[in-house]
Structure formats: C-alpha cells, structure tokens
Coordinates of C-alpha atoms and ligand atoms in Angstrom, one line a residue:
X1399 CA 0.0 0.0 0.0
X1400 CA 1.2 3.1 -0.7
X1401 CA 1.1 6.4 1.9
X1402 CA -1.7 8.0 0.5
X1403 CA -4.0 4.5 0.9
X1404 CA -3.1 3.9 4.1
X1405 CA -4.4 7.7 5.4
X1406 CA -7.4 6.8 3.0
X1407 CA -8.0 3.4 5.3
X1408 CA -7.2 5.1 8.0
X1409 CA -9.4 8.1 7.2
X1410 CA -12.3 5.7 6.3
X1411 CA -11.9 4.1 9.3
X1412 CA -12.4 7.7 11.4
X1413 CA -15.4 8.3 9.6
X1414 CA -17.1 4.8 10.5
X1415 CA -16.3 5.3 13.7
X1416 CA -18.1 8.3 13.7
X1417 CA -20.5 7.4 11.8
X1418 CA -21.2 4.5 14.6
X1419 CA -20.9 6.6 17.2
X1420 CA -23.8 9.2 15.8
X1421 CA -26.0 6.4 14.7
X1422 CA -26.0 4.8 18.3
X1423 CA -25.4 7.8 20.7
X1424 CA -24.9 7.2 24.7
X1425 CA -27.8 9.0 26.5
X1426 CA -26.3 10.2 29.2
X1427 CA -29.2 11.0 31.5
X1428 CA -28.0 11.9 35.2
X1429 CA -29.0 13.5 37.8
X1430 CA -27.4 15.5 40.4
X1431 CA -30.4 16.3 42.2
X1432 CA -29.8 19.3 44.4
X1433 CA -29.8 18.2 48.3
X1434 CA -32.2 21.0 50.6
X1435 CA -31.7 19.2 53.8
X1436 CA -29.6 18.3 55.7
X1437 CA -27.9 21.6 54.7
X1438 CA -25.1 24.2 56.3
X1439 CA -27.6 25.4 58.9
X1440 CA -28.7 21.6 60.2
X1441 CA -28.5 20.3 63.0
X1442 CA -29.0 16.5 64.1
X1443 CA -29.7 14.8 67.6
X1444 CA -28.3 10.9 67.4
X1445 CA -31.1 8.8 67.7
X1446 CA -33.7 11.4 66.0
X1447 CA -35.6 10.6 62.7
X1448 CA -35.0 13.1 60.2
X1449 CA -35.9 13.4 56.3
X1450 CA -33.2 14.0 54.0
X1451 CA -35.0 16.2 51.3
X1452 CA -33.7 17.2 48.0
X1453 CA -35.4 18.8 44.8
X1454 CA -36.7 16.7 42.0
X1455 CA -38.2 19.3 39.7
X1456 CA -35.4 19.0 37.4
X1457 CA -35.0 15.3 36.9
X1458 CA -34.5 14.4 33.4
X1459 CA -37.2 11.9 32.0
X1460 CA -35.3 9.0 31.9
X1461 CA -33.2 8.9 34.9
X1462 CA -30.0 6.0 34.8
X1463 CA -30.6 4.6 38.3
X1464 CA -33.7 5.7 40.1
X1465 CA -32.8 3.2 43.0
X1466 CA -31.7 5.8 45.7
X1467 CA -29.3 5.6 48.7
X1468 CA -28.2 7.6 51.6
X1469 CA -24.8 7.4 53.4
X1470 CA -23.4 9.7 56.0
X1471 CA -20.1 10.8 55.1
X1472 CA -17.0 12.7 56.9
X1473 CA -14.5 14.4 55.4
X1474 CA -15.5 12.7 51.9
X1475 CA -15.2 9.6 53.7
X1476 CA -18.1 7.3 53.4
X1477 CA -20.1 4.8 55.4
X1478 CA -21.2 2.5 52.9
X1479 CA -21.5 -0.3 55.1
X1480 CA -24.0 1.6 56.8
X1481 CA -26.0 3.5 54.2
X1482 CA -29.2 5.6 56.5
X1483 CA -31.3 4.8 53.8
X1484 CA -31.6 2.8 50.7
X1485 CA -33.9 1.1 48.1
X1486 CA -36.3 4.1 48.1
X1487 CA -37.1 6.4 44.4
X1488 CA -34.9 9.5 43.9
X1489 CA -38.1 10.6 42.5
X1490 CA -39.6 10.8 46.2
X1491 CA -37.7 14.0 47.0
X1492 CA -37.7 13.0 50.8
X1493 CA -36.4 9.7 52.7
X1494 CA -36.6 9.7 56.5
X1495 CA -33.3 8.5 58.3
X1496 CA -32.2 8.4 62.1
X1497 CA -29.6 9.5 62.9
X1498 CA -27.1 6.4 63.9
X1499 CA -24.6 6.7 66.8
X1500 CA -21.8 8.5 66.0
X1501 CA -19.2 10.9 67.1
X1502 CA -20.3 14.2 67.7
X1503 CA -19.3 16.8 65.5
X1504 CA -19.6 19.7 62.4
X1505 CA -18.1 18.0 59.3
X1506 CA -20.8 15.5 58.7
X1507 CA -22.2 15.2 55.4
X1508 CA -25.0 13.1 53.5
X1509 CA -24.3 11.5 50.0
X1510 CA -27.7 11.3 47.9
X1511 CA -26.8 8.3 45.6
X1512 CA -29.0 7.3 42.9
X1513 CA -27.2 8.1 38.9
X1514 CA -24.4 9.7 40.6
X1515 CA -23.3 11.0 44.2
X1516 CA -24.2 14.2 45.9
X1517 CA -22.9 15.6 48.7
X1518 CA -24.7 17.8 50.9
X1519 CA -23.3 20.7 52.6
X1520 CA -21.5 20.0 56.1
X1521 CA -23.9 20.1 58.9
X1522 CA -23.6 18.9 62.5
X1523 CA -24.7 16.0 64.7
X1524 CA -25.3 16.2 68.3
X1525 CA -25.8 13.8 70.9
X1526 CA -28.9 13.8 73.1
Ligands
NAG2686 C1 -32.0 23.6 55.8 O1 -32.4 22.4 56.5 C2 -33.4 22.7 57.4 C3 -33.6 21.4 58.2 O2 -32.5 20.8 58.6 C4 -34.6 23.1 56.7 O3 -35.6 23.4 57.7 C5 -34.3 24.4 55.9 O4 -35.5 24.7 55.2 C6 -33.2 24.1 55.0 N1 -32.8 25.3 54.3 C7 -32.9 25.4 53.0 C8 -32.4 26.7 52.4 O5 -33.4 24.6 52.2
NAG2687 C1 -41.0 13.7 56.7 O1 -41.8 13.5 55.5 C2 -43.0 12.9 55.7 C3 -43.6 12.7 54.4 O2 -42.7 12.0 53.5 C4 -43.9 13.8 56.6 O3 -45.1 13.1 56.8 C5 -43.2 14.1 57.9 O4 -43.9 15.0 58.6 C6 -41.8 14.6 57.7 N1 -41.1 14.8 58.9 C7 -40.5 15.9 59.2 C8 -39.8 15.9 60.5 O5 -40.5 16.9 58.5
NAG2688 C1 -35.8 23.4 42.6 O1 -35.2 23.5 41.3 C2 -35.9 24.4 40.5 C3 -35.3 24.3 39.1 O2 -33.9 24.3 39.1 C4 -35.8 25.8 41.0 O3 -36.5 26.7 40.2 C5 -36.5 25.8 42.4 O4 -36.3 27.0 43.0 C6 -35.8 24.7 43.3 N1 -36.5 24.6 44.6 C7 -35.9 24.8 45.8 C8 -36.7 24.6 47.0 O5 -34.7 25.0 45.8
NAG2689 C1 -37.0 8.1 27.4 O1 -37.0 6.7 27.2 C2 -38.1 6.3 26.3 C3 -38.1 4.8 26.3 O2 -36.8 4.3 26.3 C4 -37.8 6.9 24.9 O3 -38.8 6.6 24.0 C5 -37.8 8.5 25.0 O4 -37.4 9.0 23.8 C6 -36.7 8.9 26.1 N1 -36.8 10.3 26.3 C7 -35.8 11.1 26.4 C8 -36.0 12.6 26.6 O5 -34.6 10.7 26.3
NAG2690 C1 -36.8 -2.7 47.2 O1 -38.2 -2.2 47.1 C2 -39.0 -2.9 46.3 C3 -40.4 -2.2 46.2 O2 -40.4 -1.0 46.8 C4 -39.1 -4.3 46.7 O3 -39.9 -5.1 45.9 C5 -37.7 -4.9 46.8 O4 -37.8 -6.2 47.4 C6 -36.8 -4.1 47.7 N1 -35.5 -4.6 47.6 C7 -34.7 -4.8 48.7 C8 -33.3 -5.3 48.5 O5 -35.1 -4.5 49.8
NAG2691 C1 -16.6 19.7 55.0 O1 -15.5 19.8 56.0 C2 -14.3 19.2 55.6 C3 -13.3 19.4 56.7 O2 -13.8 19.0 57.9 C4 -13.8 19.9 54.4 O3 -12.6 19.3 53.9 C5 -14.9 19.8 53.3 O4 -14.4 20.6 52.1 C6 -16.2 20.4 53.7 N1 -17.2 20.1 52.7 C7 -18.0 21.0 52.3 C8 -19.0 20.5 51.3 O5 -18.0 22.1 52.7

C-alpha cells in the first residue's frame, strides 16, 4: 500500500467510527439532584428521625438509576457499610433516616446516591 492508501484506510476508518458513534449515541441521563436538607444550617440529635429532602423538579425523564441511597459521610469519607437509607425512588424527593450513633461533630455530610453522588453541605450532629 502506498502512503496515501493507508491515510485513505485510515481516514475511512475515522469516519465509521463516527459514523457508529452518531448512529447509536450514549444517553447520558444523570442526575445530580440538588440536596435542601440536611444543609449548612442543620443540626442533628443521634437517635432522632430526620428526612433528608432534596429537589426533584429537574430530573431528566429518563433517569440511569432511580434506586436511591443515603450514606453519611466525613471528610469525603463514606459509610457505605451503613447506608441511613436505601432502596427508596430518587423521584420521592424526601427519605426519612435516624440519625445512627456517631461521634459528635460539624463536618458530617450526607451523600444522595442514585445516577451519581451528591454531597450535601456539612452540617452537625449532636448527641442527646
Ligand atoms: C436547611 O435544612 C433545614 C432542616 O435541617 C430546613 O428546615 C431548611 O429549610 C433548609 N434550608 C434550605 C435553604 O433549604
Ligand atoms: C417527613 O416526611 C413525611 C412525608 O414524607 C412527613 O409526613 C413528615 O412529617 C416529615 N417529617 C419531618 C420531621 O419533616
Ligand atoms: C428546585 O429547582 C428548580 C429548578 O432548578 C428551582 O426553580 C427551584 O427554586 C428549586 N427549589 C428549591 C426549593 O430550591
Ligand atoms: C426516554 O425513554 C423512552 C423509552 O426508552 C424513549 O422513548 C424516550 O425518547 C426517552 N426520552 C428522552 C427525553 O430521552
Ligand atoms: C426494594 O423495594 C421494592 C419495592 O419498593 C421491593 O420489591 C424490593 O424487594 C426491595 N429490595 C430490597 C433489596 O429491599
Ligand atoms: C466539610 O468539612 C471538611 C473538613 O472537615 C472539608 O474538607 C470539606 O471541604 C467540607 N465540605 C463541604 C461540602 O463544605
């Protein structure tokens, strides 16, 4: 083969794949639904019942996973051994959670899982 056939193969090849890729795109449908509460100003007693609320009026129509989950995070670590909530709709908009045993403290945070995760702001837990 001679240069200019080879960039022609290789050329043609480009093109298919682009041609594949346009013919079958990827709908890419997630949703970082925006958590309302627990938020900055929150404040949880351990042992309480609480809902987690966030705001569905801008979910896509077809949503990836709609199977939600909640885990309480610190310092980006989470507790996915022990999620607070879980097999509930993200389309709900609320799930109510108590508040497990834990350490005191401000730099607590909620992670809304359903397509993707979302933090929530920090917030504090108390004890009773
Ligand atoms: C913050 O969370 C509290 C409950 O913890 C709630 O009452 C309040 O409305 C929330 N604030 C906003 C701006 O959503
Ligand atoms: C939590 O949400 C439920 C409805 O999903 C409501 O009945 C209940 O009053 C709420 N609790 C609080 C503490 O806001
Ligand atoms: C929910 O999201 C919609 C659209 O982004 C926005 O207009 C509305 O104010 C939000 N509601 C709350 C309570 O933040
Ligand atoms: C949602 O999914 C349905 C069925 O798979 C499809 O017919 C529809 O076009 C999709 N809508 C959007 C906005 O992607
Ligand atoms: C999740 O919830 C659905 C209905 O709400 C139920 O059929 C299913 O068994 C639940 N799965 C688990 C693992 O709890
Ligand atoms: C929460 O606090 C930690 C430190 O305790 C900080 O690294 C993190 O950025 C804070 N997260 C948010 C969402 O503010």
């Amino acid at each position: 083969m001679t240069m200019n056939n080879l960039t022609t193969v290789f050329l043609f090849s480009l093109l298919s794949v682009f041609a594949l890729v346009s013919a079958f795109p990827i709908r890419r449908d997630v949703w970082d639904p925006e958590i309302l509460s627990p938020n900055s100003s929150t404040v949880w007693v351990i042992g309480q019942t609480y809902n987690v609320t966030w705001n569905t009026s801008d979910h896509p129509v077809n949503i990836t996973n709609k199977i939600g989950k909640v885990v309480l995070a610190t310092n980006y670590i989470q507790n996915y051994e022990h999620p607070l909530a879980s097999n509930f709709s993200v389309l709900d908009g609320t799930v109510a959670i108590t508040v497990p045993d834990v350490e005191p403290g401000s730099d607590y945070s909620i992670v809304l899982m359903g397509d993707s995760g979302n933090y929530s702001p920090n917030f504090t837990i108390t004890s009773a």
